[in-house]
Every structure is written in C-alpha cells, then in structure tokens.
XYZ file of C-alpha atoms in Angstrom:
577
model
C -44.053 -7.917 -62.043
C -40.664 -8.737 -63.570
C -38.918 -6.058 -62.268
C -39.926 -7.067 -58.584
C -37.314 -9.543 -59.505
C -34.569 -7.608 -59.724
C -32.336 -5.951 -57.070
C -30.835 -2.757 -56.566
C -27.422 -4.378 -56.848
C -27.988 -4.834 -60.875
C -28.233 -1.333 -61.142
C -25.805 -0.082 -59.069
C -22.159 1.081 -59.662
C -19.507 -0.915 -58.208
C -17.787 2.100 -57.317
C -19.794 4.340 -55.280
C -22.459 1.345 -54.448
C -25.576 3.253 -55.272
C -27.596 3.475 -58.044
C -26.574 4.201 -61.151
C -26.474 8.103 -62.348
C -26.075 9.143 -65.809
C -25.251 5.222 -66.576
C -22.200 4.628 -68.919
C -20.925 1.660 -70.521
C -17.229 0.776 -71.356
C -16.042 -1.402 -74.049
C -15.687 -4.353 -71.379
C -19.629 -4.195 -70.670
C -19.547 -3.116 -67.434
C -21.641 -0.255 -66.314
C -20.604 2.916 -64.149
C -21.874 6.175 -62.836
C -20.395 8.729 -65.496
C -18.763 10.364 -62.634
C -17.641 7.356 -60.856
C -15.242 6.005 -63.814
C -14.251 9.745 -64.832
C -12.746 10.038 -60.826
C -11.469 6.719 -61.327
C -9.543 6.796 -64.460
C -8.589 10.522 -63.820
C -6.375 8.987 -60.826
C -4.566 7.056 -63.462
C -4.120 9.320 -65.994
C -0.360 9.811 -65.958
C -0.033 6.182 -66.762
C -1.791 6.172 -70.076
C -3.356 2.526 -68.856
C -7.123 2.637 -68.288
C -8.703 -0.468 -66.420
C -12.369 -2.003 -65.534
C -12.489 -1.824 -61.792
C -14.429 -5.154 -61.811
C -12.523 -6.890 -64.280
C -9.148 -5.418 -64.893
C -9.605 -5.445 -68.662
C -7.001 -2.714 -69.479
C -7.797 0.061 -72.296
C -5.497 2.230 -74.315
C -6.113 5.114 -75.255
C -8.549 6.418 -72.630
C -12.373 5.423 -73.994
C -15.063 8.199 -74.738
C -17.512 7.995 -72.463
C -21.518 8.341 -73.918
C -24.591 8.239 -71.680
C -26.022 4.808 -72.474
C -29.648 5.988 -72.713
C -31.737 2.587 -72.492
C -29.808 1.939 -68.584
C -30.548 5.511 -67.782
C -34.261 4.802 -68.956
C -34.356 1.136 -67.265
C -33.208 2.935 -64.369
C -35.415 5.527 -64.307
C -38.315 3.056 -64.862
C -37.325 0.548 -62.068
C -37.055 3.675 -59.557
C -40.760 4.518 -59.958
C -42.099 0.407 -59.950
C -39.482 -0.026 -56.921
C -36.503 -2.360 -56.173
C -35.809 -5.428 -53.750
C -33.124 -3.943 -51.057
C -29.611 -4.541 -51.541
C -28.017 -7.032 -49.646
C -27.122 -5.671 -45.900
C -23.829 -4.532 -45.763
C -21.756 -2.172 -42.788
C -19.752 0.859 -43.409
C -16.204 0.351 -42.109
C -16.333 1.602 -38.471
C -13.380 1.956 -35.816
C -10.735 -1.585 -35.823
C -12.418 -2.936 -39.481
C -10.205 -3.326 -42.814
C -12.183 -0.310 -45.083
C -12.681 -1.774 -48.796
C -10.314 -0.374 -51.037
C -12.822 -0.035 -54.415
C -15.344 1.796 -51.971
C -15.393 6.054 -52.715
C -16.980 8.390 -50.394
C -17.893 6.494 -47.361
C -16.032 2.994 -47.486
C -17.953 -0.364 -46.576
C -16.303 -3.335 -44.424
C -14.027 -5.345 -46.539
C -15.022 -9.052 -46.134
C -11.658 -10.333 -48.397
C -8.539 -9.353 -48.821
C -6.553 -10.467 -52.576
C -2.684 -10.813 -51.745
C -2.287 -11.299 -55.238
C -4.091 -7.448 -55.728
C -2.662 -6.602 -52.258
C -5.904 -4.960 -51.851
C -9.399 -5.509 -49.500
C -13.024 -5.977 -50.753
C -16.583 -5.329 -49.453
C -18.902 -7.457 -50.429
C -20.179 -6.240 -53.978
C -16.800 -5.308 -54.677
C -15.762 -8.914 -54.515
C -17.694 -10.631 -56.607
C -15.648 -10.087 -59.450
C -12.824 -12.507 -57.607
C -15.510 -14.960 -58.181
C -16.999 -14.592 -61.154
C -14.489 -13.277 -63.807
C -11.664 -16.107 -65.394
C -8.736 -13.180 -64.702
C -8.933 -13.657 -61.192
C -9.704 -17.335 -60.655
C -5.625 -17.670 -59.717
C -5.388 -15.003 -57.094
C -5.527 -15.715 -53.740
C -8.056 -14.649 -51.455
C -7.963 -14.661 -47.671
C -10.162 -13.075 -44.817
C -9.827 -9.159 -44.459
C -6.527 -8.104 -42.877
C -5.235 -4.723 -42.964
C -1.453 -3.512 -43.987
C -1.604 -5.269 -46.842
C 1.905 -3.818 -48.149
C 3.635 -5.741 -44.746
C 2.954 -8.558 -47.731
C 5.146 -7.074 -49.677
C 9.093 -7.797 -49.661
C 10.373 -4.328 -49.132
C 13.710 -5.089 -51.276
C 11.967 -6.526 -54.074
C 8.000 -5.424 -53.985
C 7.057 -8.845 -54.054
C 4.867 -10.764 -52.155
C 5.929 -12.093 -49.074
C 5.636 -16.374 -49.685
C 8.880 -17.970 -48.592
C 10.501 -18.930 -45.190
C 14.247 -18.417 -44.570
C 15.224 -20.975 -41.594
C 18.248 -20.062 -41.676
C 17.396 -16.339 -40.942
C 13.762 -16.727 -39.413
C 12.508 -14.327 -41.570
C 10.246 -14.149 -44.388
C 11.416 -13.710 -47.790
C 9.681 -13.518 -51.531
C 11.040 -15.807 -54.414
C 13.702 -12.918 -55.607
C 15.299 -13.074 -52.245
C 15.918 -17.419 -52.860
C 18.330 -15.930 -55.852
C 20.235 -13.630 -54.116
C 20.468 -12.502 -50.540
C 19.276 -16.358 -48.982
C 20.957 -18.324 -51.435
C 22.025 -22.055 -49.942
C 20.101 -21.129 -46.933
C 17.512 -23.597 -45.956
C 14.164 -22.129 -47.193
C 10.814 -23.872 -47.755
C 7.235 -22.231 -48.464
C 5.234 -20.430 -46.163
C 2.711 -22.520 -46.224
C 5.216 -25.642 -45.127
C 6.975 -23.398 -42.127
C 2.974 -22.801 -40.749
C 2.277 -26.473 -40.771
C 6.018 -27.040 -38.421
C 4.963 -23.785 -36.212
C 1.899 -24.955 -36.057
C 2.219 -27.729 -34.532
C 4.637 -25.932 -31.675
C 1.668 -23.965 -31.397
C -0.819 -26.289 -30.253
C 1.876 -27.469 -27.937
C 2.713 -24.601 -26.468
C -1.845 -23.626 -26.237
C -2.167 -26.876 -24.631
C 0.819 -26.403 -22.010
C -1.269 -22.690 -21.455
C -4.483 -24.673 -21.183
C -3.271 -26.866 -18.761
C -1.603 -23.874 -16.297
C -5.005 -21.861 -16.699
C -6.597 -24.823 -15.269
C -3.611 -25.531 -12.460
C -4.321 -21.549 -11.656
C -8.068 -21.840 -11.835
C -7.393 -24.535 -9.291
C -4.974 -22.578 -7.378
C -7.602 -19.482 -7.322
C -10.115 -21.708 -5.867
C -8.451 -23.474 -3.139
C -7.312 -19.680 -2.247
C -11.020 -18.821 -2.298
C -11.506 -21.276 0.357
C -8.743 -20.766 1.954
C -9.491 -16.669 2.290
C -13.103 -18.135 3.607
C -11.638 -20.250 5.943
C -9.498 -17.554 6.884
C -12.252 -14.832 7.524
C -14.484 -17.283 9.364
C -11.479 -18.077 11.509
C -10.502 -14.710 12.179
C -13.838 -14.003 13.109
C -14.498 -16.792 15.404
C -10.974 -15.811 16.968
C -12.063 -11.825 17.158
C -15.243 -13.164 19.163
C -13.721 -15.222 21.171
C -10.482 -12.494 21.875
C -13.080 -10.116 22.567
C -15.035 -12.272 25.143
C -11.747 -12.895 26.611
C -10.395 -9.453 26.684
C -14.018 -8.112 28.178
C -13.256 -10.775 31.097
C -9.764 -9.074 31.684
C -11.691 -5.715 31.283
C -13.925 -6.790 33.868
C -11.231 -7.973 35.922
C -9.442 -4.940 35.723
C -12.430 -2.696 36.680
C -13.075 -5.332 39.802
C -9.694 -4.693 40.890
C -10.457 -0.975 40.523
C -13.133 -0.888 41.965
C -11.878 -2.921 44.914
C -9.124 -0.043 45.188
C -11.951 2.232 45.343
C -13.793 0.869 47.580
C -11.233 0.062 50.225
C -9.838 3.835 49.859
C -13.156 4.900 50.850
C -13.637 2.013 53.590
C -10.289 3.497 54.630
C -11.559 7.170 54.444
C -15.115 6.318 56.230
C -13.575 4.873 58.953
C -10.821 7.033 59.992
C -13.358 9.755 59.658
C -15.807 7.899 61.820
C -13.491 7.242 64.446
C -12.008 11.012 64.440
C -16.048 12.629 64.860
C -16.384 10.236 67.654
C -13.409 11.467 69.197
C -14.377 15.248 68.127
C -18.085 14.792 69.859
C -16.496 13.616 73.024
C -13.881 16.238 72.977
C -16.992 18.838 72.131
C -18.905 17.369 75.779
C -15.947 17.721 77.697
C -15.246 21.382 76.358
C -18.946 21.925 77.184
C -18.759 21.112 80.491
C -15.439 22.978 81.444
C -17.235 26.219 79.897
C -20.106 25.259 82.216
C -17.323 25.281 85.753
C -15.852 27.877 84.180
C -18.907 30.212 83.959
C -19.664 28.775 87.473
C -16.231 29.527 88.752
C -16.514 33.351 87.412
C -20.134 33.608 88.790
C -18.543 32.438 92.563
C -15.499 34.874 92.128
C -17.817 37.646 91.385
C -20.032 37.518 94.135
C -19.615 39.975 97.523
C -21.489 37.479 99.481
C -18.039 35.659 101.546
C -20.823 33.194 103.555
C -21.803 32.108 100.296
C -18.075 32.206 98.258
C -17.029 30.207 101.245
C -19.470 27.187 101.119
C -19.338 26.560 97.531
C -15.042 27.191 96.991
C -14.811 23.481 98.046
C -16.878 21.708 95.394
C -16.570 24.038 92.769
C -12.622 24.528 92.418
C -11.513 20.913 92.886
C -9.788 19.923 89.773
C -11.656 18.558 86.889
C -11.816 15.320 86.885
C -8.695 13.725 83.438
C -11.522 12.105 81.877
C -10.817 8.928 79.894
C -9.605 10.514 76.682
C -6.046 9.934 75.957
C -3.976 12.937 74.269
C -4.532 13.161 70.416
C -1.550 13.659 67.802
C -3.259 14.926 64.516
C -1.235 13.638 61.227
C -1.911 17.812 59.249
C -0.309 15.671 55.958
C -2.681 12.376 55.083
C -1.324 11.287 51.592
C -2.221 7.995 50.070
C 1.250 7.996 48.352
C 2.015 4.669 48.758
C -1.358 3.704 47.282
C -0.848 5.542 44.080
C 2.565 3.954 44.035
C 1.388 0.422 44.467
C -1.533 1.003 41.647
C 1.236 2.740 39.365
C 3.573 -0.058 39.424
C 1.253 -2.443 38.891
C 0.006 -0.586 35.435
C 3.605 -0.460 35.036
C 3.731 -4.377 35.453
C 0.845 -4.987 33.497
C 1.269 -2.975 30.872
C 5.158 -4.548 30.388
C 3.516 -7.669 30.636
C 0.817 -7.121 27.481
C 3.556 -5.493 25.591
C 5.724 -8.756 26.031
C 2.901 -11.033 25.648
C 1.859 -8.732 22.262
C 5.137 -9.329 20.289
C 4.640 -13.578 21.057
C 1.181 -13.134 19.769
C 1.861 -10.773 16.817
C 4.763 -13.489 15.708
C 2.032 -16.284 16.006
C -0.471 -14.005 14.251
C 1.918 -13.645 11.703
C 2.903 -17.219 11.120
C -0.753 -18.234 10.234
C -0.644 -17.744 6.007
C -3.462 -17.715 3.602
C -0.728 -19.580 1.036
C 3.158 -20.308 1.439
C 5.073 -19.340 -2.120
C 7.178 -22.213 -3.960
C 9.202 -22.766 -6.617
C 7.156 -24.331 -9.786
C 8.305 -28.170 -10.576
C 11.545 -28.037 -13.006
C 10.327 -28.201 -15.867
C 13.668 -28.430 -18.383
C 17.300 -28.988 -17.467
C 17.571 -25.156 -17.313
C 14.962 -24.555 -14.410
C 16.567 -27.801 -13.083
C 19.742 -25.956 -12.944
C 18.100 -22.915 -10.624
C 17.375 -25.321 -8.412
C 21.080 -24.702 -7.215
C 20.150 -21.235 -6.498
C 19.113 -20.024 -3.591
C 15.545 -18.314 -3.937
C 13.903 -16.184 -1.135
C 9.706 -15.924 -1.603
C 8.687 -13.195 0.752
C 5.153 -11.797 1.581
C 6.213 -8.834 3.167
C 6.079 -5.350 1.431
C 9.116 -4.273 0.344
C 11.858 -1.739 2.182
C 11.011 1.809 1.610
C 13.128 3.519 -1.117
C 12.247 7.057 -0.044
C 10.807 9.579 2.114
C 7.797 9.082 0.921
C 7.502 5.701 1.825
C 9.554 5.870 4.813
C 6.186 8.291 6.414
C 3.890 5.893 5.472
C 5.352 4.137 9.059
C 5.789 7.628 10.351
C 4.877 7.002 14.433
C 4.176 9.602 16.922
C 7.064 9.741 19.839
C 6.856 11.470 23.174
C 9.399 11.689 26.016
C 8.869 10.251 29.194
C 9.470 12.781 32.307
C 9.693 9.738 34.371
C 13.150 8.679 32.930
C 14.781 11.906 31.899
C 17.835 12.723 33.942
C 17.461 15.900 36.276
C 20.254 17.628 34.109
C 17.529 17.162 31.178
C 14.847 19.898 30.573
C 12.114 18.550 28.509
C 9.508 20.973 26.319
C 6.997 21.428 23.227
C 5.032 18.841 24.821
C 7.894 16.651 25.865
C 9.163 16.137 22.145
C 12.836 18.406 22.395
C 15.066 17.669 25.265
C 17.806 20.705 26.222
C 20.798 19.987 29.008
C 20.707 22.313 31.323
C 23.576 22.671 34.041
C 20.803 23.161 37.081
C 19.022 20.435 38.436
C 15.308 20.195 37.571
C 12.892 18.908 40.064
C 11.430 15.774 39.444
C 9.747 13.632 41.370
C 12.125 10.333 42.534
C 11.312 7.464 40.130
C 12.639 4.115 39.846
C 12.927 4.554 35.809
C 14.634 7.427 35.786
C 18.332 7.870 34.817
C 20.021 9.008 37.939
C 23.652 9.511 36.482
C 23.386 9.311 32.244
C 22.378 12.463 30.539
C 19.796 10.371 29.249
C 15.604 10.460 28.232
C 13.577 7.590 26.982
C 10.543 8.069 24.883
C 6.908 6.438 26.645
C 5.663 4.329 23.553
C 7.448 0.688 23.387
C 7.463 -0.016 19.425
C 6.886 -3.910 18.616
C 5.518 -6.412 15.754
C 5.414 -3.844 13.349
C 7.570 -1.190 11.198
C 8.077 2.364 12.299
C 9.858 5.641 11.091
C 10.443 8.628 13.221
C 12.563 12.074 12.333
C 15.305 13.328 15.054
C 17.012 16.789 14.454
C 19.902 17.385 15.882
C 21.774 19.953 14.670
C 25.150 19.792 16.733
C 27.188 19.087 19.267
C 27.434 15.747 21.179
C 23.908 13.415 21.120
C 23.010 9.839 20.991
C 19.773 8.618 19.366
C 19.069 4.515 19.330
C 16.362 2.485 21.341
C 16.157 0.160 24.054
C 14.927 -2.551 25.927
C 12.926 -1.594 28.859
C 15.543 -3.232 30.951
C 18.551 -1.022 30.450
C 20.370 -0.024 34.037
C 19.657 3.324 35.196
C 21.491 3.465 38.114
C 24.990 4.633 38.598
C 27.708 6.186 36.452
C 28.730 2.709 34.681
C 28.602 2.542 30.878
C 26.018 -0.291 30.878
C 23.579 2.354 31.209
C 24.677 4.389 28.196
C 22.667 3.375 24.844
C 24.505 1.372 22.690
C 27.462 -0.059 25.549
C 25.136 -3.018 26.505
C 23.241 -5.810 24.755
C 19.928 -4.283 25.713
C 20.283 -0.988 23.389
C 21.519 -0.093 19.592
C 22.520 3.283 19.212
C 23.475 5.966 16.886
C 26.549 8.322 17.937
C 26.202 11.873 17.006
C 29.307 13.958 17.468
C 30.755 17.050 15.492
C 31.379 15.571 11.979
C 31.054 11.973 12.673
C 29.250 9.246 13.378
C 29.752 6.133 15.402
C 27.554 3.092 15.529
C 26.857 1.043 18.840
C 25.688 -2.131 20.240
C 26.660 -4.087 23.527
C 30.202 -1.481 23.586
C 31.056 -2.347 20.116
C 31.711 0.420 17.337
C 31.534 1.192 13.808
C 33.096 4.527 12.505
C 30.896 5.830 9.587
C 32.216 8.235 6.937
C 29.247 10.747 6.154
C 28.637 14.257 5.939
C 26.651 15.535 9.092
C 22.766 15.625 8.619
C 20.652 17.773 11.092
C 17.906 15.548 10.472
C 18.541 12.101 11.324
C 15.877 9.139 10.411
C 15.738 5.891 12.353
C 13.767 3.057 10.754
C 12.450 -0.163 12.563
C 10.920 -3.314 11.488
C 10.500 -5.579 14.450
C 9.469 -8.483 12.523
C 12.490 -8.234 10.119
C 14.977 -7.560 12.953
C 16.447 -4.519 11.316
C 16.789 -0.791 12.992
C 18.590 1.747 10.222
C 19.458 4.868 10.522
C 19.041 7.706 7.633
C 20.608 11.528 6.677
C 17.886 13.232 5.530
C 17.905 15.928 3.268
C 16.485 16.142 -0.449
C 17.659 12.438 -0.701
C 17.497 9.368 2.153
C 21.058 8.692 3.210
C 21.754 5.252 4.909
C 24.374 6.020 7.706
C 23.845 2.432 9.380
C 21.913 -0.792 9.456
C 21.513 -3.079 12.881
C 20.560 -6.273 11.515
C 18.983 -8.886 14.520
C 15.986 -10.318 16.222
C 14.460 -8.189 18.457
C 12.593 -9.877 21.387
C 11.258 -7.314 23.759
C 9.420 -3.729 22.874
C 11.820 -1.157 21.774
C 12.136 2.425 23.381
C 13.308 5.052 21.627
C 15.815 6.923 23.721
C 18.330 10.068 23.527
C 21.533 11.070 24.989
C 22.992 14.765 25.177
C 25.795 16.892 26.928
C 26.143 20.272 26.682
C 25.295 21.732 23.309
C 22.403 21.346 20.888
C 18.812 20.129 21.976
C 17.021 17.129 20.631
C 14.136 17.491 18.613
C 11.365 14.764 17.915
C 9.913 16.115 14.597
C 6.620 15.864 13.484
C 5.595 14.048 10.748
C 2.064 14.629 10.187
C-alpha cells in the first residue's frame, strides 16, 4: 500500500525524465540513469570538472560509476505494484523556451536562472528551490536568448543602466568604458521607464477609445449614407421613369401625327384617284361608242346620233393635279434630331452640376488632430492638404485603368477629312467628301470632333500620330465652326486646350496663348483628364510615361475630344482594351 504513495517522479532521472534504468548513485546522493550521467559528463570531459546536474556539487577526478542494486530492485518492484502519474508536463512545441537540462525530446521550460543563464522545465527546477547553492540566483519566467543577458565585452550579466549612453551595461563596464557616466541599476531605470510607460498605455487607451468612437459614428454615418442613397436612387428613378415616360409621349406623339399626316394625305389622294378612275371609265365608254358610230355603213343612222355623241365631254369638276414624285419628311427628322441634340446637351450640362453636388456630400471630412506639444503647434503654420481622391496615376498601368472608348463624329469632320476603322483614324484628303450639310460641322478648319462629351470623372485615351502637322486637345461643345477665323482652331479660343503636333516639336495652346515644349517626338501621344480636378495632361508614350504638358483649370461644360490635320500623317484613336 505504501508504494501507492509514491510517484514516478522519485524514481525518475532528472535528465532524461523517465524512469530510472540501470540506477546509479554519485557521491552527492543523487540518482541517474547510468547512461544519462555518462552522456552528461562525457560533454565535459575536456574540462576535468565533473558536476551534479541538480545540485552543482563539482567532482574531481571523474567518479566510477556502480549500478546501485537496491534502486534498480526498488525500481523494478514499484514497476510491477504500479506508480501515481507524474505531474503533467508539455514538450516544448513551436514559440516555447525548450528546457536546457531536458535530453532527447525537451519539455517547456517554466523558469529561466540569469544567474545559470539557463531555462528549466518543471522537474528540472526544483533544485532552484530546494538546494542552499542556489537560494541566491535569480529566477524569472522563461525567456529565450538567454546569452542577450550577457555583456558581450565582458561575459557578464547584463544589470546596470548607462543614462548617459541608453544602453545596458554589466558592473565591469561602471570601471572602464562608462566611467563618470550617470548609471544606476536596472532595476531603478524600470521603475523611471515604467512609469513613462503607463503614460504613454494610457495616452494609447484613451485614442483607442477616441477611434472606437470615431469608427462608430462612421458606422452610422455609412448607414445613414446607404439609406440615403437609397431613398435618393428610388426617388431618381421614379423621377427619371416620369422623364422616360415623357419622352416616349413625345415620341409617340411624333408617331402618331406622322401617321395622321400619312393617313390623310393618302385618304385624300384615293379619293381623288377613284374620281379620276369614274371619269376615265366613262370616256372609255364615248370612246367605244364613238368607234362603234364611226364603224358603221348605215349614214341614216351615223347621221342621227353624230350630234349627241361627239359633243365635247363635259371638264368635270376636278381641277388639274401636280404630283410631288419626292415626299421626304426631312424637316421632321431634323426637328426630332435637334431636339436630341438639345436634350442631350442639356443632361450632359445638368450631369456635371449634379456629379459636383454628388460629390460634395462626404461620409467624413479629414482634419488635423488637436496640437498636442509645441512641435505639432508649430505645423500648424504649415499648410496641409487632406484629400479623398485617389491619387494621380504614375504609369501606364494606371493611366488604363481610366482608359475610355473615343469615336469620331462624321457630323463635324471637315469635307477635306476622310474618316475610317470605324471612325477612329482620320486621313486629309485633297478631294472633297460628301457629307451631308450639318450645322456642327467644321466648314473651313481641317478639323474632327469625337461624339462622347467626357465630364465628372477621369479619363485616358491613346492618339498616334506619327508625323507631320496635327493637333490633338478637347473642347467645349461651343467652339465656332464657321469660317476661316482662328477662333475655330483648338487651342486659339477660351473654349478649347490643345496640344500642337508638328515635326520635332511641340506647342501648347489655350485661348491663342503658347508654350514651346522641349521633347523628343512620341508617335503615341496620351491625353489625361480629370474633370473634377480641373487638369487635362498630355503624355509621350513609349516604355516610360513622358509628361509633355499640364492644363491646370476648372472645367465647366463636357469636354470633346477633337483633332486637327493638314496634309501628312493620319490620326489614329488607339485602342486600349
């Protein structure tokens, strides 16, 4: 019954941690797996010292080892009557400090000795506690890189703090390389930095709350935000379905009056057909009548009947008809195309005032933080910029991201102009091409705009133009088109901003004034725009972006891309996809 008193730990070797094989005992007392202290003192062989792993007692010359034959036989005895279990300990796994007494697989060290400078499992450890030799060393919770203790000049453990150097020193270091600096003990320099510490956790305390708080008004503010952007959706939908339907009333109006048009005038012309069709009837009636009478031999009977039947028909009430061979509702379609026209200039304008009001509604504004020291008061003399918006592009890359699809308008290219590949490359041409007349078009410029007006956002598009004589820029809708004056030429008027391609060189243009730029020629040129910033730049692309220019304003009005040319090399809108 006694031995259900004792553990396993009694019997075990505090090297290996399992139960004792062939037990041996050294001259300290303490007991060890024959193999266990023959590996151990093995490793310090060279030294000619010999040690107890549990209680340092040191031993010179190396002991004889003998079998201590009553263990082995208590050991032997206590296997077959059984053991309570050890107490629960974990190997070591990935992050813990590994005990440093522990062979084969290594246990979690619970304590580390920085007198030792080594770590301790559980069962390892209890000699700290139990044997007088190591009542003065110093034991601490399990940390690893134990020699980062150790002062590297002097192998001595790390226990003083230089103030003068911020560093930490050992007491060798006080004697020489510190000397008359101000030094005091670790222990004192914790209590100071302490204290900082727990000022500086409580000023990190206090902005986790001020964000917490900051991340929760934003949480209602985002649900404000989505519940009024979806009232506004329904509501901009209902309103939008109204001018939908009043759109298709006015089309269908159109409709119906072409046909009330057509059904009448057809009407009126079968009426006029089906009294044309009795009159012919009848004159083929006198006529066969008149033939019969000239055929007959009978002159009593020709003679009688001459007077009635060849007085003159009788004019009839019909009066002479003029047929128009060309009906054309031309100035129908012209009327319904300008007002699309007018309507669809009207929702671009109206688009950039509500894409600028859209845009001024913010989940959050950004501000500076309150000063907190005379140094942050000091920045307040700064000027700082917040900005929501995404960053300018920094390469090609980036630039597509805004890529936009351009295509040129027949309706304002200049008959000298011949447009192709689906109105995206524009050629001069010395004949005249035949297009329709058009109150957009360019009558005297050399000059094509493009169809899509570009507003309240950012857009990139590619031009390649490989030589001769071209201009490339964009437009308000409003440019002159008329006449040989150079208000209609991109870039000589306040309505355009233009890029001047010519040879070698390039020239940059707005409202007829000119900035000579010094670059080498690119065949590809790319033109940037962000409405809402107010800039319009122009690139040379090749394996790098070059900036050639930068129009810096505040655009008010869609933009239209639009392209110049004389005689040379065509204009190409590239495609980006």
């Amino acid at each position: 019954m006694a031995s259900n008193l004792w553990s396993e730990d009694q019997f075990s070797c505090s090297v290996c941690l399992e139960i004792l094989k062939d037990p041996v005992t050294i001259p300290c007392g303490h007991s060890y797996c024959l193999g266990c202290i023959k590996n151990y003192w093995d490793q310090t062989d060279h030294t000619g010292v010999y040690s107890c792993p549990q209680c340092r007692e040191t031993f010179t010359p190396r002991p004889v080892l003998c079998r201590n034959t009553m263990l082995a036989e208590i050991v032997e005895v206590l296997k077959k009557t059984g053991l309570n279990p050890p107490p629960a300990q974990s190997y070591a796994g990935l992050g813990d400090v590994p005990c440093d007494f522990c062979t084969g697989r290594k246990f979690k060290a619970v304590k580390s000795c920085l007198t030792c400078l080594a770590s301790y499992c559980e069962t390892h450890v209890k000699p700290h506690y139990e044997g007088a030799a190591f009542k003065r060393h110093k034991l601490i919770n399990a940390i690893g890189n134990l020699e980062k203790k150790l002062c590297a000049e002097h192998q001595k453990v790390l226990e003083v703090f230089c103030r003068t150097d911020q560093t930490c020193i050992c007491v060798l270091c006080i004697v020489k390389e510190h000397k008359s600096h101000d030094t005091v003990s670790a222990e004192a320099e914790r209590s100071v930095k302490q204290k900082q510490l727990g000022e500086t956790q409580t000023e990190i305390q206090q902005r986790i709350q001020e964000r917490l708080k900051d991340v929760e008004e934003l949480k209602q503010a985002v649900e404000s935000l989505k519940r009024s952007a979806c009232i506004e959706i329904k509501e901009s939908e209902k309103i939008f379905t109204e001018l939908i339907q009043s759109i298709e009333k006015i089309h269908t109006e159109v409709i119906e009056l072409i046909g009330a048009n057509e059904k009448a005038a057809v009407n009126q012309a079968e009426r006029r057909m089906k009294k044309l069709e009795q009159e012919i009837a009848e004159l083929r009636r006198r006529n066969a009548e008149l033939k019969q009478l000239s055929e007959t031999e009978d002159h009593i009977h020709f003679l009688k009947n001459f007077q009635s039947l060849c007085a003159p028909p009788e004019a009839g009430d019909l009066p002479s008809v003029t047929v128009n061979t060309d009906i054309f509702f031309g100035a129908v379609r012209k009327a319904v195309s300008e007002l699309k026209d007018h309507i669809e200039d009207f929702c671009k304008g109206e688009l950039v005032k509500i894409t600028t009001t859209v845009n001024e509604v913010a989940v959050y504004s950004l501000q500076a933080p309150e000063p907190r020291n005379r140094a942050e008061f000091l920045k307040l003399n700064e000027v700082a910029v917040y900005s929501l918006q995404a960053p300018e592009p920094r390469n090609r890359a980036e630039f597509l991201k805004y890529s936009c699809q351009l295509t040129l308008d027949p309706n304002t290219a200049n008959r000298n102009l011949y447009l192709s590949e689906g109105n995206r490359k524009v050629t001069w041409r010395g004949e005249t091409q035949r297009y329709p007349d058009h109150s957009e078009r360019f009558d005297s410029r050399s000059q094509v705009l493009c169809r899509e007006g570009l507003s309240g956002t950012r857009c990139y598009w590619e031009i390649e133009c490989s030589g001769g004589w071209a201009s490339i820029g964009v437009t308000y809708k409003g440019i002159s088109r008329k006449g040989v004056d150079r208000s209609c030429i991109l870039g000589f008027n306040d309505k355009s901003w233009s890029l001047f391609c010519s040879g070698s060189s390039y020239t940059a243009r707005h409202n007829n004034n000119q900035t000579a730029i010094t670059a080498l020629r690119s065949p590809r040129i790319g033109v940037y725009l962000d409405f809402n910033d107010g800039t319009l730049s122009f690139y040379g692309v090749s394996d790098t972006m070059t900036l050639l220019h930068r129009f810096q304003t505040t655009f008010t009005e869609p933009l239209y891309p639009g392209f110049g040319l004389r005689s040379g090399s065509p204009v190409t809108i590239c495609q980006l996809n």
